[in-house]
Tab-separated table of C-alpha atoms in Angstrom:
chain	number	residue	atom	x	y	z
A	47	MET	CA	105.613	143.167	9.965
A	48	PHE	CA	105.754	147.457	11.344
A	49	THR	CA	102.811	146.331	12.989
A	50	LEU	CA	103.449	142.902	13.918
A	51	ARG	CA	106.895	144.350	16.317
A	52	MET	CA	105.556	146.996	17.619
A	53	MET	CA	102.574	144.748	19.519
A	54	MET	CA	104.840	141.993	20.661
A	55	MET	CA	106.551	145.403	22.006
A	56	PHE	CA	103.500	147.562	23.303
A	57	SER	CA	102.742	142.909	24.712
A	58	SER	CA	105.685	143.122	26.786
A	59	SER	CA	105.587	146.459	27.949
A	60	SER	CA	102.653	145.688	29.912
A	61	SER	CA	103.206	142.964	30.960
A	62	PHE	CA	106.880	144.437	31.669
A	63	PHE	CA	104.630	147.330	34.217
A	64	LEU	CA	101.500	145.036	34.213
A	65	CYS	CA	104.287	143.160	36.748
A	66	LEU	CA	105.998	146.133	38.592
A	67	PHE	CA	102.962	146.964	39.680
A	68	LEU	CA	101.822	143.190	40.260
A	69	PHE	CA	105.449	142.927	42.386
A	70	PHE	CA	105.201	146.573	44.560
A	71	SER	CA	101.600	145.356	45.408
A	72	VAL	CA	103.007	142.408	46.846
A	73	THR	CA	105.519	144.051	48.598
A	74	HIS	CA	103.699	146.506	50.289
A	75	VAL	CA	100.985	143.581	51.279
A	76	LEU	CA	103.352	141.461	52.836
A	77	GLY	CA	104.775	144.368	54.713
A	78	ASP	CA	108.183	144.503	56.104
A	79	LYS	CA	109.618	141.189	58.001
A	80	PHE	CA	108.450	142.462	61.671
A	81	PHE	CA	105.812	143.719	61.347
A	82	THR	CA	103.211	142.033	58.907
A	83	GLY	CA	100.593	145.076	57.923
A	84	THR	CA	98.873	147.556	60.200
A	85	TYR	CA	97.045	144.871	62.357
A	86	GLY	CA	98.266	142.945	65.364
A	87	VAL	CA	96.895	141.285	68.637
A	88	ASN	CA	98.558	140.760	72.339
A	89	TYR	CA	98.015	137.307	73.010
A	90	GLY	CA	97.677	137.620	77.308
A	91	ARG	CA	97.689	133.720	78.698
A	92	ILE	CA	96.775	134.867	82.629
A	93	ALA	CA	93.050	132.707	82.619
A	94	ASP	CA	92.937	128.924	83.379
A	95	ASN	CA	90.079	128.534	80.865
A	96	LEU	CA	91.501	129.204	77.367
A	97	PRO	CA	91.432	127.288	74.665
A	98	SER	CA	95.347	125.898	73.272
A	99	PRO	CA	98.156	126.775	71.561
A	100	HIS	CA	96.898	125.010	68.495
A	101	SER	CA	93.455	126.600	68.382
A	102	VAL	CA	94.459	130.017	68.665
A	103	VAL	CA	97.038	129.854	65.497
A	104	THR	CA	93.257	128.461	64.040
A	105	LEU	CA	91.545	131.287	65.175
A	106	LEU	CA	94.293	133.628	64.364
A	107	LYS	CA	93.999	132.821	61.011
A	108	ALA	CA	90.333	132.955	60.271
A	109	ALA	CA	90.500	136.440	61.544
A	110	LYS	CA	93.701	136.774	59.052
A	111	ILE	CA	96.055	138.370	62.390
A	112	ARG	CA	99.229	138.261	61.072
A	113	ASN	CA	101.525	139.397	63.745
A	114	ILE	CA	100.911	138.183	67.975
A	115	ARG	CA	102.957	139.675	70.543
A	116	ILE	CA	103.072	137.478	74.043
A	117	TYR	CA	104.911	138.780	77.242
A	118	ASP	CA	107.139	135.314	77.394
A	119	VAL	CA	108.733	132.321	75.961
A	120	ASN	CA	106.165	129.255	76.406
A	121	GLN	CA	106.637	126.439	75.123
A	122	GLU	CA	103.697	125.465	73.788
A	123	VAL	CA	103.210	128.334	72.082
A	124	LEU	CA	105.935	128.502	69.600
A	125	THR	CA	105.653	125.056	69.178
A	126	ALA	CA	101.952	124.984	67.911
A	127	PHE	CA	102.998	128.191	65.441
A	128	LYS	CA	104.989	126.610	64.576
A	129	GLY	CA	104.724	126.929	60.264
A	130	SER	CA	101.579	129.273	61.080
A	131	GLY	CA	103.448	132.569	59.361
A	132	ILE	CA	102.481	134.170	61.677
A	133	GLN	CA	104.586	136.698	63.122
A	134	ILE	CA	105.582	136.504	66.778
A	135	SER	CA	107.459	138.821	69.279
A	136	VAL	CA	108.213	136.933	72.754
A	137	CYS	CA	109.802	138.517	76.593
A	138	LEU	CA	112.584	139.231	78.276
A	139	PRO	CA	110.097	138.656	81.373
A	140	ASN	CA	111.116	142.296	83.701
A	141	GLU	CA	112.376	139.354	86.367
A	142	LEU	CA	115.022	138.482	84.362
A	143	LEU	CA	116.484	141.896	83.460
A	144	LYS	CA	118.455	141.891	86.551
A	145	GLU	CA	119.937	138.400	85.334
A	146	MET	CA	120.841	139.523	81.539
A	147	SER	CA	122.681	142.657	81.966
A	148	VAL	CA	124.740	141.180	84.540
A	149	ALA	CA	126.661	139.422	81.372
A	150	GLU	CA	126.290	138.474	77.251
A	151	ASP	CA	126.715	134.492	78.150
A	152	ARG	CA	123.786	134.782	80.249
A	153	ALA	CA	121.749	135.928	77.768
A	154	MET	CA	123.174	134.043	74.279
A	155	THR	CA	122.322	131.085	76.912
A	156	TRP	CA	118.873	132.126	77.582
A	157	ILE	CA	117.780	132.706	74.143
A	158	LYS	CA	119.592	129.294	72.821
A	159	GLU	CA	116.663	127.092	75.995
A	160	ASN	CA	114.074	129.756	74.495
A	161	VAL	CA	114.541	131.363	70.960
A	162	GLN	CA	116.901	129.983	68.615
A	163	PRO	CA	115.190	126.403	69.235
A	164	TYR	CA	112.027	127.764	67.538
A	165	ILE	CA	113.262	128.823	64.788
A	166	PRO	CA	112.482	129.225	61.748
A	167	GLY	CA	109.952	127.158	61.918
A	168	THR	CA	107.881	129.392	63.649
A	169	LYS	CA	108.190	133.517	62.749
A	170	ILE	CA	110.208	135.055	65.940
A	171	ARG	CA	110.074	138.301	65.381
A	172	GLY	CA	111.459	140.363	67.922
A	173	ILE	CA	112.033	141.234	71.712
A	174	ALA	CA	110.859	142.616	74.020
A	175	ILE	CA	113.223	143.295	77.029
A	176	GLY	CA	110.408	143.347	79.453
A	177	ASN	CA	107.586	145.373	79.750
A	178	GLU	CA	106.938	149.058	80.929
A	179	ILE	CA	110.292	148.699	82.995
A	180	LEU	CA	110.917	152.952	82.591
A	181	GLY	CA	108.000	155.002	84.665
A	182	SER	CA	107.514	151.890	86.944
A	183	GLY	CA	108.964	152.171	90.789
A	184	ASP	CA	111.886	149.647	90.032
A	185	VAL	CA	114.520	152.179	89.534
A	186	GLU	CA	117.296	148.838	89.792
A	187	LEU	CA	115.162	147.427	87.134
A	188	TRP	CA	115.867	150.873	84.925
A	189	GLU	CA	119.407	150.392	84.877
A	190	ALA	CA	119.529	147.058	83.424
A	191	LEU	CA	117.133	147.661	81.178
A	192	LEU	CA	119.642	149.053	78.828
A	193	PRO	CA	122.250	146.447	79.708
A	194	ALA	CA	119.987	143.718	79.666
A	195	ALA	CA	119.051	145.117	75.244
A	196	LYS	CA	122.190	145.334	74.763
A	197	ASN	CA	123.252	141.112	75.904
A	198	ILE	CA	120.398	140.092	74.084
A	199	TYR	CA	120.782	142.079	70.707
A	200	SER	CA	124.683	141.189	71.151
A	201	ALA	CA	124.134	136.784	71.394
A	202	LEU	CA	121.213	137.393	68.959
A	203	ASN	CA	124.220	138.720	66.621
A	204	ARG	CA	126.619	136.237	67.191
A	205	LEU	CA	124.343	133.579	66.391
A	206	GLY	CA	123.308	135.566	63.164
A	207	LEU	CA	119.774	136.626	64.002
A	208	ALA	CA	120.001	139.741	64.589
A	209	HIS	CA	118.340	140.536	61.056
A	210	GLU	CA	115.845	138.307	61.578
A	211	ILE	CA	114.543	139.331	65.588
A	212	GLN	CA	114.248	142.977	66.409
A	213	VAL	CA	114.936	143.746	69.889
A	214	THR	CA	112.528	146.209	71.593
A	215	SER	CA	111.324	147.355	75.135
A	216	PRO	CA	107.107	148.731	75.281
A	217	HIS	CA	107.221	151.454	77.142
A	218	SER	CA	103.137	153.798	78.813
A	219	GLU	CA	102.335	157.186	78.820
A	220	ALA	CA	104.023	157.245	82.288
A	221	VAL	CA	107.410	158.306	80.436
A	222	PHE	CA	106.324	161.603	79.638
A	223	ALA	CA	106.196	164.156	81.433
A	224	ASN	CA	102.882	166.048	79.873
A	225	SER	CA	100.783	164.925	76.093
A	226	TYR	CA	98.661	167.461	75.797
A	227	PRO	CA	98.488	169.079	73.453
A	228	PRO	CA	100.534	166.500	71.731
A	229	SER	CA	103.257	168.903	70.464
A	230	ALA	CA	104.535	169.550	74.090
A	231	CYS	CA	104.959	165.902	74.851
A	232	THR	CA	108.174	165.770	76.483
A	233	PHE	CA	110.321	162.769	78.747
A	234	ARG	CA	110.674	162.917	82.468
A	235	ASP	CA	113.078	164.499	83.999
A	236	ASP	CA	113.818	161.773	85.810
A	237	ILE	CA	113.973	158.790	82.715
A	238	LEU	CA	115.407	161.356	80.713
A	239	PRO	CA	118.962	160.059	81.754
A	240	TYR	CA	117.594	156.310	80.983
A	241	MET	CA	115.526	156.934	77.779
A	242	LYS	CA	118.331	158.680	76.200
A	243	PRO	CA	120.693	155.978	75.860
A	244	LEU	CA	118.743	153.370	74.831
A	245	LEU	CA	116.773	155.432	72.269
A	246	GLU	CA	120.172	155.757	70.732
A	247	PHE	CA	120.845	152.294	71.120
A	248	PHE	CA	118.107	151.798	69.282
A	249	SER	CA	118.693	154.529	66.662
A	250	GLN	CA	121.523	152.920	65.278
A	251	ASN	CA	119.560	149.796	64.863
A	252	GLY	CA	116.672	150.432	63.469
A	253	THR	CA	114.520	149.719	66.248
A	254	PRO	CA	111.103	151.953	67.044
A	255	PHE	CA	110.020	153.693	69.572
A	256	PHE	CA	106.947	151.132	71.411
A	257	ILE	CA	103.650	152.542	73.093
A	258	ASN	CA	101.448	151.326	75.056
A	259	ALA	CA	99.080	154.066	74.229
A	260	TYR	CA	94.637	153.860	75.777
A	261	PRO	CA	92.988	156.279	75.023
A	262	PHE	CA	90.336	154.220	77.694
A	263	LEU	CA	92.498	154.414	80.649
A	264	ALA	CA	93.202	158.504	79.400
A	265	TYR	CA	88.949	158.966	80.019
A	266	LYS	CA	88.799	157.058	82.337
A	267	ASN	CA	91.150	158.527	84.246
A	268	ASP	CA	89.238	162.391	83.289
A	269	PRO	CA	85.991	161.685	82.072
A	270	GLN	CA	84.762	165.029	83.065
A	271	HIS	CA	87.721	166.680	80.476
A	272	ILE	CA	87.858	164.181	78.554
A	273	ASP	CA	84.715	164.291	75.403
A	274	ILE	CA	84.463	160.136	75.008
A	275	ASN	CA	83.429	160.246	71.703
A	276	TYR	CA	87.392	161.675	70.463
A	277	ALA	CA	88.060	158.370	72.650
A	278	LEU	CA	85.933	156.387	70.344
A	279	PHE	CA	87.272	157.807	66.542
A	280	LYS	CA	83.236	159.160	66.769
A	281	LYS	CA	81.907	162.505	65.250
A	282	ASN	CA	83.615	165.286	68.208
A	283	HIS	CA	84.637	168.666	68.193
A	284	GLY	CA	88.430	167.506	68.730
A	285	ILE	CA	91.265	169.389	69.871
A	286	TYR	CA	92.945	172.362	68.364
A	287	ASP	CA	96.729	172.054	68.575
A	288	ALA	CA	98.288	176.104	67.795
A	289	LYS	CA	101.930	175.065	67.610
A	290	THR	CA	101.606	172.731	64.798
A	291	LYS	CA	98.215	173.888	63.537
A	292	LEU	CA	97.123	170.033	63.182
A	293	HIS	CA	93.341	169.503	64.401
A	294	TYR	CA	93.398	165.511	66.322
A	295	ASP	CA	89.869	164.405	65.581
A	296	ASN	CA	90.698	161.883	68.371
A	297	MET	CA	92.578	160.807	70.964
A	298	PHE	CA	94.373	157.361	69.649
A	299	ASP	CA	96.658	160.557	66.486
A	300	ALA	CA	97.609	162.699	69.617
A	301	GLN	CA	99.057	160.197	71.885
A	302	VAL	CA	100.850	159.033	68.859
A	303	ASP	CA	101.859	161.989	67.765
A	304	ALA	CA	102.347	162.776	71.454
A	305	ALA	CA	105.117	159.926	71.124
A	306	TYR	CA	106.845	161.610	67.905
A	307	ALA	CA	106.935	165.366	68.927
A	308	ALA	CA	108.475	164.193	72.768
A	309	LEU	CA	111.680	161.111	70.336
A	310	GLU	CA	111.766	165.189	68.586
A	311	LYS	CA	112.722	166.838	71.243
A	312	VAL	CA	115.729	164.362	72.251
A	313	GLY	CA	116.951	164.189	68.689
A	314	TYR	CA	115.084	160.812	66.990
A	315	ASP	CA	112.810	162.848	64.745
A	316	LYS	CA	113.326	160.080	62.137
A	317	MET	CA	112.780	157.364	64.615
A	318	GLU	CA	109.459	155.372	63.467
A	319	VAL	CA	106.471	154.586	66.724
A	320	ILE	CA	104.691	151.526	66.884
A	321	VAL	CA	101.736	151.414	69.390
A	322	SER	CA	102.367	147.847	71.453
A	323	GLU	CA	99.759	147.853	73.245
A	324	THR	CA	96.492	149.542	72.642
A	325	GLY	CA	92.716	148.107	73.360
A	326	TRP	CA	88.972	149.691	75.618
A	327	ALA	CA	87.441	147.038	78.112
A	328	SER	CA	84.065	145.825	78.237
A	329	HIS	CA	83.191	145.541	81.741
A	330	GLY	CA	84.810	147.434	84.175
A	331	ASP	CA	84.311	148.375	88.188
A	332	ASP	CA	81.701	151.222	88.997
A	333	ASN	CA	84.233	153.522	89.213
A	334	GLU	CA	85.447	152.997	85.791
A	335	ALA	CA	84.489	155.235	83.646
A	336	GLY	CA	83.741	153.901	79.681
A	337	ALA	CA	84.217	150.497	80.422
A	338	THR	CA	81.375	148.744	78.873
A	339	VAL	CA	80.972	146.481	75.724
A	340	LYS	CA	79.090	149.399	73.307
A	341	ASN	CA	82.291	151.223	73.550
A	342	ALA	CA	84.609	147.957	73.954
A	343	LYS	CA	83.140	147.755	70.396
A	344	THR	CA	82.809	151.378	69.225
A	345	TYR	CA	86.641	151.854	69.966
A	346	ASN	CA	87.649	148.408	68.253
A	347	LYS	CA	85.766	148.958	65.554
A	348	ASN	CA	86.682	151.909	64.802
A	349	LEU	CA	90.431	151.682	65.477
A	350	ARG	CA	90.415	148.408	63.006
A	351	LYS	CA	89.415	150.248	60.235
A	352	LYS	CA	91.279	152.979	60.584
A	353	LEU	CA	94.287	150.724	60.589
A	354	LEU	CA	93.580	148.886	57.705
A	355	LYS	CA	93.660	152.372	55.389
A	356	ARG	CA	97.378	152.206	56.167
A	357	LYS	CA	97.184	156.071	57.130
A	358	GLY	CA	99.536	158.145	59.278
A	359	THR	CA	98.658	160.567	61.060
A	360	PRO	CA	98.385	164.205	61.343
A	361	TYR	CA	102.076	164.639	62.161
A	362	ARG	CA	103.697	161.976	60.578
A	363	PRO	CA	100.937	161.244	57.299
A	364	LYS	CA	103.426	159.448	55.507
A	365	LYS	CA	104.053	157.004	59.081
A	366	VAL	CA	102.380	154.367	58.765
A	367	VAL	CA	100.542	153.456	61.740
A	368	LYS	CA	101.059	150.094	63.396
A	369	ALA	CA	99.440	148.464	66.607
A	370	TYR	CA	98.925	145.355	68.458
A	371	ILE	CA	95.389	145.515	69.804
A	372	PHE	CA	94.909	144.526	73.560
A	373	ALA	CA	94.052	142.047	74.217
A	374	LEU	CA	93.005	138.922	71.989
A	375	PHE	CA	90.944	137.010	75.072
A	376	ASN	CA	89.517	138.234	78.482
A	377	GLU	CA	92.420	136.716	81.108
A	378	ASN	CA	90.510	135.451	84.802
A	379	LEU	CA	93.037	135.802	86.785
A	380	LYS	CA	94.733	138.891	86.238
A	381	PRO	CA	94.734	141.423	89.251
A	382	GLY	CA	93.790	144.880	89.558
A	383	PRO	CA	90.142	146.644	88.767
A	384	THR	CA	87.505	144.641	86.920
A	385	SER	CA	88.659	145.973	83.279
A	386	GLU	CA	92.049	144.146	83.798
A	387	ARG	CA	90.227	140.979	83.033
A	388	ASN	CA	88.133	142.122	80.362
A	389	PHE	CA	90.212	143.468	77.345
A	390	GLY	CA	89.404	140.555	75.214
A	391	LEU	CA	88.107	140.172	71.821
A	392	PHE	CA	87.687	137.048	72.156
A	393	LYS	CA	85.637	134.799	75.142
A	394	PRO	CA	87.555	132.167	76.862
A	395	ASP	CA	85.349	128.875	74.944
A	396	GLY	CA	86.760	131.190	71.124
A	397	SER	CA	83.136	133.085	70.408
A	398	ILE	CA	83.784	136.550	69.412
A	399	ALA	CA	83.007	139.080	72.413
A	400	TYR	CA	80.913	141.468	70.506
A	401	ASP	CA	81.164	142.174	66.341
A	402	ILE	CA	84.122	144.061	64.991
A	403	GLY	CA	84.130	141.664	62.100
A	404	PHE	CA	86.617	139.023	63.150
A	405	THR	CA	84.879	135.157	63.250
A	406	GLY	CA	84.667	132.767	66.148
A	407	LEU	CA	86.798	129.723	67.179
A	408	VAL	CA	83.765	127.922	64.874
A	409	ASP	CA	85.259	124.958	63.265
A	410	SER	CA	83.248	125.278	59.812
A	411	SER	CA	84.160	128.885	59.765
A	412	ALA	CA	87.470	129.419	60.587
A	413	THR	CA	87.838	126.023	57.730
A	414	SER	CA	86.760	128.390	55.561
A	415	SER	CA	88.611	130.916	56.204
A	416	LEU	CA	91.400	129.410	56.437
A	417	LEU	CA	91.273	127.598	53.224
A	418	ASN	CA	90.825	131.207	51.353
A	419	PHE	CA	93.314	132.587	53.246
A	420	LYS	CA	95.881	130.314	51.865
A	421	GLY	CA	93.849	130.179	48.481
A	422	ILE	CA	95.044	133.785	48.248
A	423	GLY	CA	98.807	133.353	49.659
A	424	SER	CA	98.615	130.846	46.837
A	425	SER	CA	97.196	132.870	43.544
A	426	TYR	CA	100.297	135.713	45.230
A	427	MET	CA	102.595	133.296	45.023
A	428	VAL	CA	101.841	131.936	41.556
A	429	VAL	CA	101.514	135.680	39.874
A	430	PHE	CA	104.836	136.119	41.783
A	431	THR	CA	106.965	134.402	40.840
A	432	SER	CA	105.923	134.906	36.784
A	433	CYS	CA	106.639	137.903	36.727
A	434	VAL	CA	109.960	137.511	38.674
A	435	THR	CA	110.524	135.186	35.005
A	436	LEU	CA	108.839	137.763	33.029
A	437	LEU	CA	110.714	140.977	33.966
A	438	VAL	CA	114.548	138.922	33.817
A	439	LEU	CA	113.226	137.514	30.881
A	440	ALA	CA	112.996	142.011	29.878
A	441	THR	CA	116.080	142.636	29.996
A	442	LEU	CA	118.139	139.823	28.627
């Protein structure tokens, strides 16, 4: 009798701890409600030759990409993503900031027309207020940024959506006065009067700091002094930050930690940094150093490996790095230098631009991958449900 009781206790205890392990494992896999895992992609659409949004959903599922950002609130895209489970961040375009900054009722109307009709079926998890506003040439937009963000947030709050949809604003490296070495990074003096109140607002709401970090642009602008291997995550001597006594073997980490250092200097050392854009052009003009297919493949493949390891940076080792890659497709109508039209991981027909481990938009592969993905999700749900039941019984 004693032996049987001990065996039952051991079995119950084992099941209990197994379920605890699986519970936290599933929680870790799913991530937080605003960003699943560590890897996302920017879905730009300044092109006339892209697949339909429904095909894009198939492509993303096959590639198991769970987070995307778009630069507007396109109805066809938001409708296509309904029921996909993919988390999407939309954008209030720069040209609407001044209008949204005037009064909350305008923000309320915009949300009711462009966001609310698609939820909860479409997992809209963020609204970016403009893109790279601070540091741009239009100071009137700088002034409109915070009021627009507050009005959008207030409208979401009144609709009961503020806990489901995060209000953000991505910045370019132009907001920094300097970023080398990382510990020396500071915000520009002319931007601080606008940045500090914005950071305070985001801090109150638990919003991360979003930065567009491009080692490609840094290398392109100064190829004589930057080791391309340092920019591409390849073997190199790296740099040493004497103040923090930290060594950096890649520029991506250095750029993220530079943002942390700048935030720390203005009192926001607890704020998380998320990379809203990063990538490498596969083709460029003659004066665009490093813009080759080989380099684009190397950067994006190594970055993907890094993100999948779910680790932090030298300065913030416990803060898992999250990033959105720019971009899903080459965009043939984008203005500017040739590189601007050649950041895509995929070609317009949905095939891969170069191999970094993704499956292209091929019916057989996509269907197979999608079925496998759904199967994994179903298995987790069965195990999770069983474990919750056992945990409840164990406490009775």
